[in-house]
Amino acid sequence: MNRLFHRHYVTTLVVNLLLFITFYLLNASLPLLAAQQFNVSQSSLGWVVTAFILATVCSRPLIGHWLDRYELKRMLLLSATFFMIVSCLYLIVLPLESFSLLLIIRVLHGFSFGMISSSLSLSVTTLIPPPRQGEGMGYFVLSMNLASVLGPVIGLTLIAHDALVWYFVTIALLAICSFSFIWRLPLTSSHVTSSAPFRLRQSLFLSSPVLLLATVLAGIAISSTSAFISLYADAMDHVTYASYFYGLAALGMVAIRPFAGKRFDRRGPASVLVPSYALYAVGFLVLGLFPTLPGLLFAALIIGIGSASIFPGLQTVMLTYAAPAQKGKAISTFFLAYDSGFGIGAFLLSGIAAKVGYSNMFLMCSLVVVSSGLLYGYFRRSTSLSTDQNIAS
């Protein structure tokens, strides 16, 4: 039976939405809250996000090893429990008024987020019928895209109304709800668990370095719109329309998802990834060449349509290329590459924008997208495994 939208699959979509609302809510608004509540320098505020990202990156190899060594449901419940406990720790930040404590919680939260996001991404593949993996993963990633719009809106709204207690209560409630849904998932692993000890190199899936590099470059491109659109809009005196950019991008993602997912499964990854890369690059060209409000909004729609299938597409190709006993490390290594690209991009692109301006920075991002697409094309031609036929069959 190839039914996709059954109860347990939909549950994973809801959990993923809640997790990434938490992620985007905190990363978009917590630095602002910290600036209001703590007397610290601007560079110190940067660690509110950096500490989280670094901890997430460090967790990926470990969780990849654990997913291949231990039973899937146990690891998912352990990750969800850890994530829930750390999320509730935010409630003590305001009473204790300690910026150092906040950074410690951010490190723990980042590590737990890396664990639960990797575990859930592997779990959802067991709930999707094999002929519909591309479509199923597409909707799964779409829940992340929607969270990127909802999270910042919720966080900034609560701060704007000085509802700081409710801000951290919301974080705790999102984690508690996620745990309650995860508890009900009937998950089984399809691989034989390994008893091998942890070694960093052996805990990473390095059989497809070209595909990993393509993922790093995709992460760099995605970080540019996540981190700099509001600043770009402000430079154009249209800062109030920055939220419209994310809304239109989300609209493009939602609109293309049903068609792209089915095409991915029926005709293979290249039939979706190649035009997606092309549209994504064009979107950055429009964003850089037309620094006006119409250009900003039109670019948002193109970027939304183009980027919607790149992340789930590369992820599905990676999982298809991995043997069943290596899927845990494959999913964690994929996220490690993406997180690294996202972190590197946010750091490097800020310096580039300071020197050449946001318009030229976005034009450079179009080259980054093209480079990622070329690397995927090289991987597809060079691999001995016919990934397209594997998935389409």
mmCIF file of C-alpha atoms in Angstrom:
data_model
loop_
_atom_site.group_PDB
_atom_site.id
_atom_site.type_symbol
_atom_site.label_atom_id
_atom_site.label_comp_id
_atom_site.label_asym_id
_atom_site.label_seq_id
_atom_site.Cartn_x
_atom_site.Cartn_y
_atom_site.Cartn_z
ATOM 1 C CA MET A 1 0.000 0.000 0.000
ATOM 2 C CA ASN A 2 1.437 3.359 -1.107
ATOM 3 C CA ARG A 3 -0.699 5.699 0.982
ATOM 4 C CA LEU A 4 1.419 8.668 2.097
ATOM 5 C CA PHE A 5 -0.730 10.828 4.380
ATOM 6 C CA HIS A 6 -1.475 8.322 7.116
ATOM 7 C CA ARG A 7 -1.750 9.300 10.776
ATOM 8 C CA HIS A 8 1.828 8.574 11.806
ATOM 9 C CA TYR A 9 3.385 10.366 8.822
ATOM 10 C CA VAL A 10 1.273 13.453 9.484
ATOM 11 C CA THR A 11 2.384 13.281 13.129
ATOM 12 C CA THR A 12 6.036 13.546 12.054
ATOM 13 C CA LEU A 13 5.157 16.596 9.935
ATOM 14 C CA VAL A 14 3.571 18.271 12.962
ATOM 15 C CA VAL A 15 6.535 17.406 15.199
ATOM 16 C CA ASN A 16 8.993 18.729 12.616
ATOM 17 C CA LEU A 17 6.971 21.943 12.317
ATOM 18 C CA LEU A 18 7.035 22.437 16.105
ATOM 19 C CA LEU A 19 10.777 21.727 16.332
ATOM 20 C CA PHE A 20 11.694 24.196 13.632
ATOM 21 C CA ILE A 21 9.312 26.859 14.905
ATOM 22 C CA THR A 22 11.393 26.649 18.090
ATOM 23 C CA PHE A 23 14.612 26.846 16.064
ATOM 24 C CA TYR A 24 13.610 29.883 13.992
ATOM 25 C CA LEU A 25 11.795 31.597 16.870
ATOM 26 C CA LEU A 26 14.923 31.571 19.044
ATOM 27 C CA ASN A 27 17.507 32.275 16.344
ATOM 28 C CA ALA A 28 15.538 35.227 14.967
ATOM 29 C CA SER A 29 14.503 36.884 18.225
ATOM 30 C CA LEU A 30 16.602 35.650 21.164
ATOM 31 C CA PRO A 31 19.575 37.944 20.335
ATOM 32 C CA LEU A 32 17.163 40.902 20.467
ATOM 33 C CA LEU A 33 15.769 39.748 23.825
ATOM 34 C CA ALA A 34 19.294 39.224 25.180
ATOM 35 C CA ALA A 35 20.278 42.736 24.074
ATOM 36 C CA GLN A 36 17.335 44.145 26.036
ATOM 37 C CA GLN A 37 17.894 42.070 29.179
ATOM 38 C CA PHE A 38 21.690 41.841 29.491
ATOM 39 C CA ASN A 39 24.389 44.477 29.415
ATOM 40 C CA VAL A 40 26.756 42.736 26.983
ATOM 41 C CA SER A 41 28.638 43.729 23.823
ATOM 42 C CA GLN A 42 27.366 43.224 20.288
ATOM 43 C CA SER A 43 29.992 40.535 19.672
ATOM 44 C CA SER A 44 28.841 38.663 22.767
ATOM 45 C CA LEU A 45 25.282 38.681 21.466
ATOM 46 C CA GLY A 46 26.496 36.879 18.365
ATOM 47 C CA TRP A 47 27.307 33.874 20.532
ATOM 48 C CA VAL A 48 23.604 33.416 21.279
ATOM 49 C CA VAL A 49 23.235 31.960 17.780
ATOM 50 C CA THR A 50 26.816 30.766 17.222
ATOM 51 C CA ALA A 51 26.881 28.604 20.378
ATOM 52 C CA PHE A 52 23.693 26.855 19.250
ATOM 53 C CA ILE A 53 24.961 26.193 15.707
ATOM 54 C CA LEU A 54 28.360 24.919 16.865
ATOM 55 C CA ALA A 55 26.759 22.532 19.346
ATOM 56 C CA THR A 56 24.386 21.278 16.634
ATOM 57 C CA VAL A 57 27.298 20.615 14.283
ATOM 58 C CA CYS A 58 29.211 18.742 17.017
ATOM 59 C CA SER A 59 26.210 16.521 17.748
ATOM 60 C CA ARG A 60 25.827 15.228 14.177
ATOM 61 C CA PRO A 61 28.644 12.614 14.109
ATOM 62 C CA LEU A 62 27.640 11.258 17.522
ATOM 63 C CA ILE A 63 23.950 10.908 16.736
ATOM 64 C CA GLY A 64 24.805 9.301 13.395
ATOM 65 C CA HIS A 65 26.818 6.649 15.223
ATOM 66 C CA TRP A 66 24.107 6.128 17.839
ATOM 67 C CA LEU A 67 21.346 5.792 15.236
ATOM 68 C CA ASP A 68 23.261 2.963 13.566
ATOM 69 C CA ARG A 69 24.124 1.329 16.903
ATOM 70 C CA TYR A 70 20.858 1.541 18.861
ATOM 71 C CA GLU A 71 17.175 0.985 18.159
ATOM 72 C CA LEU A 72 15.557 3.903 16.326
ATOM 73 C CA LYS A 73 12.559 4.471 18.605
ATOM 74 C CA ARG A 74 14.783 4.484 21.687
ATOM 75 C CA MET A 75 17.099 7.114 20.208
ATOM 76 C CA LEU A 76 14.194 9.288 19.114
ATOM 77 C CA LEU A 77 12.612 9.191 22.571
ATOM 78 C CA LEU A 78 15.952 9.884 24.245
ATOM 79 C CA SER A 79 16.555 12.850 21.937
ATOM 80 C CA ALA A 80 13.034 14.197 22.502
ATOM 81 C CA THR A 81 13.390 13.879 26.277
ATOM 82 C CA PHE A 82 16.726 15.711 26.262
ATOM 83 C CA PHE A 83 15.304 18.418 23.977
ATOM 84 C CA MET A 84 12.237 18.883 26.208
ATOM 85 C CA ILE A 85 14.277 19.174 29.428
ATOM 86 C CA VAL A 86 16.679 21.731 27.944
ATOM 87 C CA SER A 87 13.807 23.742 26.433
ATOM 88 C CA CYS A 88 12.257 24.032 29.898
ATOM 89 C CA LEU A 89 15.572 25.329 31.298
ATOM 90 C CA TYR A 90 14.999 28.627 29.461
ATOM 91 C CA LEU A 91 12.379 29.403 32.123
ATOM 92 C CA ILE A 92 15.144 30.086 34.677
ATOM 93 C CA VAL A 93 17.026 32.589 32.510
ATOM 94 C CA LEU A 94 14.947 35.650 33.423
ATOM 95 C CA PRO A 95 14.790 35.027 37.203
ATOM 96 C CA LEU A 96 18.557 34.407 37.445
ATOM 97 C CA GLU A 97 19.491 37.183 34.987
ATOM 98 C CA SER A 98 22.641 35.370 33.841
ATOM 99 C CA PHE A 99 23.939 35.740 30.284
ATOM 100 C CA SER A 100 26.518 32.991 30.904
ATOM 101 C CA LEU A 101 23.717 30.614 31.908
ATOM 102 C CA LEU A 102 21.866 31.508 28.712
ATOM 103 C CA LEU A 103 24.910 30.527 26.623
ATOM 104 C CA ILE A 104 25.232 27.211 28.490
ATOM 105 C CA ILE A 105 21.572 26.474 27.797
ATOM 106 C CA ARG A 106 22.098 27.398 24.138
ATOM 107 C CA VAL A 107 24.938 24.874 23.858
ATOM 108 C CA LEU A 108 22.808 22.121 25.415
ATOM 109 C CA HIS A 109 19.823 23.112 23.289
ATOM 110 C CA GLY A 110 21.885 23.052 20.107
ATOM 111 C CA PHE A 111 23.229 19.588 20.916
ATOM 112 C CA SER A 112 19.754 18.263 21.693
ATOM 113 C CA PHE A 113 18.346 19.860 18.533
ATOM 114 C CA GLY A 114 20.991 18.125 16.434
ATOM 115 C CA MET A 115 20.036 14.823 18.034
ATOM 116 C CA ILE A 116 16.283 15.117 17.606
ATOM 117 C CA SER A 117 16.324 16.611 14.091
ATOM 118 C CA SER A 118 18.608 13.808 12.811
ATOM 119 C CA SER A 119 16.570 11.117 14.579
ATOM 120 C CA LEU A 120 13.266 12.455 13.275
ATOM 121 C CA SER A 121 14.574 12.802 9.711
ATOM 122 C CA LEU A 122 15.615 9.147 9.707
ATOM 123 C CA SER A 123 12.364 8.106 11.394
ATOM 124 C CA VAL A 124 10.157 9.708 8.762
ATOM 125 C CA THR A 125 11.824 7.659 6.004
ATOM 126 C CA THR A 126 10.475 4.495 7.666
ATOM 127 C CA LEU A 127 6.941 5.882 7.421
ATOM 128 C CA ILE A 128 7.050 6.852 3.724
ATOM 129 C CA PRO A 129 6.291 4.214 1.035
ATOM 130 C CA PRO A 130 9.482 3.590 -1.017
ATOM 131 C CA PRO A 131 7.918 4.705 -4.337
ATOM 132 C CA ARG A 132 6.985 8.076 -2.754
ATOM 133 C CA GLN A 133 10.189 8.933 -0.882
ATOM 134 C CA GLY A 134 10.818 12.120 -2.869
ATOM 135 C CA GLU A 135 7.283 13.418 -2.375
ATOM 136 C CA GLY A 136 7.224 12.418 1.283
ATOM 137 C CA MET A 137 10.546 14.053 2.126
ATOM 138 C CA GLY A 138 9.443 17.134 0.227
ATOM 139 C CA TYR A 139 6.435 17.665 2.482
ATOM 140 C CA PHE A 140 8.626 16.915 5.495
ATOM 141 C CA VAL A 141 11.040 19.699 4.548
ATOM 142 C CA LEU A 142 8.102 21.956 3.665
ATOM 143 C CA SER A 143 7.159 21.906 7.353
ATOM 144 C CA MET A 144 10.618 23.387 8.058
ATOM 145 C CA ASN A 145 10.012 26.083 5.447
ATOM 146 C CA LEU A 146 6.700 27.052 7.016
ATOM 147 C CA ALA A 147 8.383 27.185 10.424
ATOM 148 C CA SER A 148 10.899 29.682 9.029
ATOM 149 C CA VAL A 149 7.978 32.091 8.565
ATOM 150 C CA LEU A 150 5.969 31.287 11.699
ATOM 151 C CA GLY A 151 8.885 31.134 14.168
ATOM 152 C CA PRO A 152 10.239 34.679 13.753
ATOM 153 C CA VAL A 153 6.714 36.146 13.717
ATOM 154 C CA ILE A 154 5.799 34.460 17.007
ATOM 155 C CA GLY A 155 9.053 35.381 18.730
ATOM 156 C CA LEU A 156 9.180 39.012 17.613
ATOM 157 C CA THR A 157 5.493 39.514 18.430
ATOM 158 C CA LEU A 158 5.952 38.251 22.005
ATOM 159 C CA ILE A 159 8.993 40.492 22.515
ATOM 160 C CA ALA A 160 7.205 43.494 21.017
ATOM 161 C CA HIS A 161 4.440 43.057 23.610
ATOM 162 C CA ASP A 162 6.945 42.510 26.465
ATOM 163 C CA ALA A 163 5.531 39.033 27.038
ATOM 164 C CA LEU A 164 8.941 37.686 28.011
ATOM 165 C CA VAL A 165 7.644 35.024 30.396
ATOM 166 C CA TRP A 166 5.264 33.742 27.740
ATOM 167 C CA TYR A 167 8.169 33.796 25.287
ATOM 168 C CA PHE A 168 10.011 31.096 27.251
ATOM 169 C CA VAL A 169 6.793 29.292 28.216
ATOM 170 C CA THR A 170 6.067 28.968 24.492
ATOM 171 C CA ILE A 171 9.466 27.337 23.952
ATOM 172 C CA ALA A 172 8.759 24.824 26.718
ATOM 173 C CA LEU A 173 5.234 24.065 25.463
ATOM 174 C CA LEU A 174 6.450 23.456 21.909
ATOM 175 C CA ALA A 175 8.976 20.900 23.205
ATOM 176 C CA ILE A 176 6.423 19.197 25.476
ATOM 177 C CA CYS A 177 3.939 18.883 22.606
ATOM 178 C CA SER A 178 6.673 17.451 20.362
ATOM 179 C CA PHE A 179 7.531 14.827 22.975
ATOM 180 C CA SER A 180 3.889 13.809 23.429
ATOM 181 C CA PHE A 181 3.481 13.256 19.679
ATOM 182 C CA ILE A 182 6.774 11.362 19.329
ATOM 183 C CA TRP A 183 5.780 8.997 22.131
ATOM 184 C CA ARG A 184 2.953 7.651 19.946
ATOM 185 C CA LEU A 185 5.005 6.919 16.834
ATOM 186 C CA PRO A 186 5.384 3.186 15.996
ATOM 187 C CA LEU A 187 8.926 3.121 14.621
ATOM 188 C CA THR A 188 11.099 0.174 13.614
ATOM 189 C CA SER A 189 14.624 0.039 12.167
ATOM 190 C CA SER A 190 15.368 -1.868 8.969
ATOM 191 C CA HIS A 191 19.060 -2.374 9.703
ATOM 192 C CA VAL A 192 21.043 -4.596 12.059
ATOM 193 C CA THR A 193 22.437 -2.513 14.897
ATOM 194 C CA SER A 194 26.215 -2.168 15.100
ATOM 195 C CA SER A 195 28.356 -2.669 18.195
ATOM 196 C CA ALA A 196 31.392 -0.852 16.798
ATOM 197 C CA PRO A 197 32.893 1.831 19.084
ATOM 198 C CA PHE A 198 32.637 5.497 18.162
ATOM 199 C CA ARG A 199 35.321 6.809 15.834
ATOM 200 C CA LEU A 200 34.810 10.176 14.172
ATOM 201 C CA ARG A 201 35.750 9.118 10.653
ATOM 202 C CA GLN A 202 33.738 5.906 10.841
ATOM 203 C CA SER A 203 30.728 7.821 12.165
ATOM 204 C CA LEU A 204 30.568 10.022 9.076
ATOM 205 C CA PHE A 205 29.176 8.993 5.699
ATOM 206 C CA LEU A 206 32.015 10.074 3.382
ATOM 207 C CA SER A 207 31.261 7.877 0.373
ATOM 208 C CA SER A 208 29.896 10.831 -1.599
ATOM 209 C CA PRO A 209 32.076 13.888 -0.831
ATOM 210 C CA VAL A 210 30.950 15.702 -3.983
ATOM 211 C CA LEU A 211 27.321 15.515 -2.868
ATOM 212 C CA LEU A 212 28.317 16.723 0.603
ATOM 213 C CA LEU A 213 30.130 19.712 -0.905
ATOM 214 C CA ALA A 214 27.032 20.492 -2.974
ATOM 215 C CA THR A 215 25.040 20.447 0.280
ATOM 216 C CA VAL A 216 27.530 22.793 1.982
ATOM 217 C CA LEU A 217 27.164 25.287 -0.882
ATOM 218 C CA ALA A 218 23.369 24.993 -0.744
ATOM 219 C CA GLY A 219 23.550 25.778 2.984
ATOM 220 C CA ILE A 220 25.635 28.887 2.263
ATOM 221 C CA ALA A 221 23.039 30.120 -0.240
ATOM 222 C CA ILE A 222 20.146 29.480 2.132
ATOM 223 C CA SER A 223 21.919 31.348 4.950
ATOM 224 C CA SER A 224 22.056 34.494 2.823
ATOM 225 C CA THR A 225 18.290 34.932 2.690
ATOM 226 C CA SER A 226 17.787 33.802 6.278
ATOM 227 C CA ALA A 227 20.294 36.250 7.726
ATOM 228 C CA PHE A 228 20.391 39.297 5.443
ATOM 229 C CA ILE A 229 17.000 39.928 3.846
ATOM 230 C CA SER A 230 15.845 42.229 6.665
ATOM 231 C CA LEU A 231 19.101 44.218 6.443
ATOM 232 C CA TYR A 232 18.829 44.378 2.644
ATOM 233 C CA ALA A 233 15.241 45.592 2.880
ATOM 234 C CA ASP A 234 16.292 48.167 5.451
ATOM 235 C CA ALA A 235 19.005 49.443 3.122
ATOM 236 C CA MET A 236 16.285 49.964 0.490
ATOM 237 C CA ASP A 237 14.057 51.750 3.064
ATOM 238 C CA HIS A 238 11.542 48.893 2.846
ATOM 239 C CA VAL A 239 12.287 47.104 6.108
ATOM 240 C CA THR A 240 8.575 46.736 6.884
ATOM 241 C CA TYR A 241 8.270 44.516 3.809
ATOM 242 C CA ALA A 242 10.945 42.040 4.890
ATOM 243 C CA SER A 243 8.270 39.736 6.318
ATOM 244 C CA TYR A 244 6.521 39.830 2.921
ATOM 245 C CA PHE A 245 9.645 38.302 1.388
ATOM 246 C CA TYR A 246 9.438 35.276 3.679
ATOM 247 C CA GLY A 247 5.694 34.997 3.165
ATOM 248 C CA LEU A 248 5.998 34.967 -0.629
ATOM 249 C CA ALA A 249 8.925 32.549 -0.479
ATOM 250 C CA ALA A 250 6.811 30.210 1.658
ATOM 251 C CA LEU A 251 3.929 30.589 -0.815
ATOM 252 C CA GLY A 252 6.208 29.530 -3.660
ATOM 253 C CA MET A 253 7.395 26.511 -1.684
ATOM 254 C CA VAL A 254 3.848 25.396 -0.872
ATOM 255 C CA ALA A 255 2.660 25.906 -4.447
ATOM 256 C CA ILE A 256 5.399 23.836 -6.116
ATOM 257 C CA ARG A 257 5.651 21.056 -3.533
ATOM 258 C CA PRO A 258 2.867 18.693 -4.736
ATOM 259 C CA PHE A 259 4.064 18.807 -8.356
ATOM 260 C CA ALA A 260 7.795 18.592 -7.589
ATOM 261 C CA GLY A 261 7.427 15.652 -5.204
ATOM 262 C CA LYS A 262 5.468 13.511 -7.658
ATOM 263 C CA ARG A 263 7.807 14.361 -10.525
ATOM 264 C CA PHE A 264 10.809 13.487 -8.327
ATOM 265 C CA ASP A 265 9.442 9.998 -7.672
ATOM 266 C CA ARG A 266 8.277 9.320 -11.235
ATOM 267 C CA ARG A 267 11.148 10.763 -13.299
ATOM 268 C CA GLY A 268 14.043 10.851 -10.860
ATOM 269 C CA PRO A 269 15.899 13.545 -8.886
ATOM 270 C CA ALA A 270 17.525 15.287 -11.868
ATOM 271 C CA SER A 271 14.142 16.147 -13.387
ATOM 272 C CA VAL A 272 13.435 18.292 -10.321
ATOM 273 C CA LEU A 273 16.850 19.346 -9.015
ATOM 274 C CA VAL A 274 18.176 20.760 -12.309
ATOM 275 C CA PRO A 275 15.285 23.225 -12.900
ATOM 276 C CA SER A 276 15.206 23.989 -9.168
ATOM 277 C CA TYR A 277 18.862 25.012 -9.198
ATOM 278 C CA ALA A 278 18.236 27.146 -12.297
ATOM 279 C CA LEU A 279 15.291 28.971 -10.720
ATOM 280 C CA TYR A 280 17.148 29.437 -7.443
ATOM 281 C CA ALA A 281 20.094 31.057 -9.246
ATOM 282 C CA VAL A 282 17.747 33.303 -11.244
ATOM 283 C CA GLY A 283 16.061 34.377 -8.010
ATOM 284 C CA PHE A 284 19.383 35.590 -6.608
ATOM 285 C CA LEU A 285 20.118 37.415 -9.856
ATOM 286 C CA VAL A 286 16.798 39.252 -9.615
ATOM 287 C CA LEU A 287 17.450 40.021 -5.953
ATOM 288 C CA GLY A 288 20.866 41.522 -6.703
ATOM 289 C CA LEU A 289 20.135 43.288 -9.997
ATOM 290 C CA PHE A 290 16.842 44.907 -8.961
ATOM 291 C CA PRO A 291 17.226 46.477 -5.472
ATOM 292 C CA THR A 292 13.640 47.707 -5.434
ATOM 293 C CA LEU A 293 10.486 46.602 -3.642
ATOM 294 C CA PRO A 294 9.024 44.861 -6.747
ATOM 295 C CA GLY A 295 12.381 43.164 -7.330
ATOM 296 C CA LEU A 296 12.517 42.008 -3.704
ATOM 297 C CA LEU A 297 9.028 40.503 -3.813
ATOM 298 C CA PHE A 298 9.396 38.922 -7.258
ATOM 299 C CA ALA A 299 12.733 37.394 -6.236
ATOM 300 C CA ALA A 300 11.082 35.969 -3.107
ATOM 301 C CA LEU A 301 8.586 33.990 -5.172
ATOM 302 C CA ILE A 302 11.253 32.640 -7.541
ATOM 303 C CA ILE A 303 13.599 31.759 -4.672
ATOM 304 C CA GLY A 304 10.764 29.990 -2.848
ATOM 305 C CA ILE A 305 9.900 27.866 -5.888
ATOM 306 C CA GLY A 306 13.544 27.161 -6.683
ATOM 307 C CA SER A 307 14.762 26.319 -3.189
ATOM 308 C CA ALA A 308 11.760 24.180 -2.197
ATOM 309 C CA SER A 309 13.140 20.962 -3.709
ATOM 310 C CA ILE A 310 16.911 21.352 -3.323
ATOM 311 C CA PHE A 311 17.228 20.463 0.362
ATOM 312 C CA PRO A 312 14.829 17.462 0.337
ATOM 313 C CA GLY A 313 16.148 16.371 -3.048
ATOM 314 C CA LEU A 314 19.790 16.216 -1.956
ATOM 315 C CA GLN A 315 18.770 14.544 1.289
ATOM 316 C CA THR A 316 16.782 11.838 -0.501
ATOM 317 C CA VAL A 317 19.629 11.187 -2.951
ATOM 318 C CA MET A 318 22.049 10.854 -0.030
ATOM 319 C CA LEU A 319 19.797 8.356 1.769
ATOM 320 C CA THR A 320 19.235 6.345 -1.412
ATOM 321 C CA TYR A 321 22.975 6.169 -2.025
ATOM 322 C CA ALA A 322 23.606 4.874 1.531
ATOM 323 C CA ALA A 323 23.300 1.201 2.469
ATOM 324 C CA PRO A 324 20.589 0.366 5.048
ATOM 325 C CA ALA A 325 23.184 -0.043 7.821
ATOM 326 C CA GLN A 326 24.599 3.417 7.056
ATOM 327 C CA LYS A 327 21.438 5.506 6.875
ATOM 328 C CA GLY A 328 21.886 6.873 10.402
ATOM 329 C CA LYS A 329 25.330 8.248 9.679
ATOM 330 C CA ALA A 330 24.204 9.359 6.208
ATOM 331 C CA ILE A 331 21.412 11.557 7.566
ATOM 332 C CA SER A 332 23.607 13.017 10.309
ATOM 333 C CA THR A 333 26.466 13.712 7.869
ATOM 334 C CA PHE A 334 24.037 15.398 5.487
ATOM 335 C CA PHE A 335 22.844 17.710 8.263
ATOM 336 C CA LEU A 336 26.454 18.290 9.323
ATOM 337 C CA ALA A 337 27.258 19.495 5.799
ATOM 338 C CA TYR A 338 24.160 21.688 5.673
ATOM 339 C CA ASP A 339 24.743 23.169 9.158
ATOM 340 C CA SER A 340 28.380 23.865 8.281
ATOM 341 C CA GLY A 341 27.367 25.642 5.094
ATOM 342 C CA PHE A 342 24.734 27.654 6.922
ATOM 343 C CA GLY A 343 27.211 28.708 9.631
ATOM 344 C CA ILE A 344 30.039 29.450 7.199
ATOM 345 C CA GLY A 345 27.682 31.422 4.987
ATOM 346 C CA ALA A 346 26.354 33.615 7.785
ATOM 347 C CA PHE A 347 29.949 34.440 8.791
ATOM 348 C CA LEU A 348 31.542 34.939 5.360
ATOM 349 C CA LEU A 349 28.649 36.683 3.646
ATOM 350 C CA SER A 350 28.411 39.318 6.372
ATOM 351 C CA GLY A 351 32.013 40.337 5.619
ATOM 352 C CA ILE A 352 31.401 40.250 1.870
ATOM 353 C CA ALA A 353 28.272 42.397 2.213
ATOM 354 C CA ALA A 354 30.200 44.933 4.308
ATOM 355 C CA LYS A 355 32.752 45.331 1.501
ATOM 356 C CA VAL A 356 30.711 45.094 -1.706
ATOM 357 C CA GLY A 357 27.110 45.667 -0.561
ATOM 358 C CA TYR A 358 24.114 43.379 -0.304
ATOM 359 C CA SER A 359 23.236 43.501 -4.002
ATOM 360 C CA ASN A 360 26.647 42.197 -5.072
ATOM 361 C CA MET A 361 26.621 39.678 -2.240
ATOM 362 C CA PHE A 362 23.353 38.190 -3.541
ATOM 363 C CA LEU A 363 24.782 38.122 -7.079
ATOM 364 C CA MET A 364 27.694 36.079 -5.719
ATOM 365 C CA CYS A 365 25.179 33.734 -4.119
ATOM 366 C CA SER A 366 23.809 32.944 -7.580
ATOM 367 C CA LEU A 367 27.281 31.627 -8.453
ATOM 368 C CA VAL A 368 27.266 29.570 -5.254
ATOM 369 C CA VAL A 369 23.946 28.012 -6.307
ATOM 370 C CA VAL A 370 25.251 27.256 -9.805
ATOM 371 C CA SER A 371 28.379 25.662 -8.310
ATOM 372 C CA SER A 372 26.226 23.457 -6.053
ATOM 373 C CA GLY A 373 24.150 22.417 -9.060
ATOM 374 C CA LEU A 374 27.241 21.566 -11.103
ATOM 375 C CA LEU A 375 28.585 19.435 -8.261
ATOM 376 C CA TYR A 376 25.292 17.534 -8.106
ATOM 377 C CA GLY A 377 25.478 17.016 -11.874
ATOM 378 C CA TYR A 378 29.030 15.691 -11.562
ATOM 379 C CA PHE A 379 27.953 13.347 -8.759
ATOM 380 C CA ARG A 380 25.061 12.045 -10.824
ATOM 381 C CA ARG A 381 27.270 11.307 -13.821
ATOM 382 C CA SER A 382 30.186 9.840 -11.906
ATOM 383 C CA THR A 383 28.447 7.551 -9.437
ATOM 384 C CA SER A 384 28.128 3.922 -10.420
ATOM 385 C CA LEU A 385 24.761 3.755 -8.621
ATOM 386 C CA SER A 386 21.900 4.937 -10.834
ATOM 387 C CA THR A 387 20.139 6.992 -8.193
ATOM 388 C CA ASP A 388 17.418 8.177 -10.550
ATOM 389 C CA GLN A 389 16.415 4.642 -11.471
ATOM 390 C CA ASN A 390 16.601 3.532 -7.844
ATOM 391 C CA ILE A 391 14.144 6.178 -6.699
ATOM 392 C CA ALA A 392 11.856 6.228 -9.730
ATOM 393 C CA SER A 393 11.470 2.448 -9.528
#
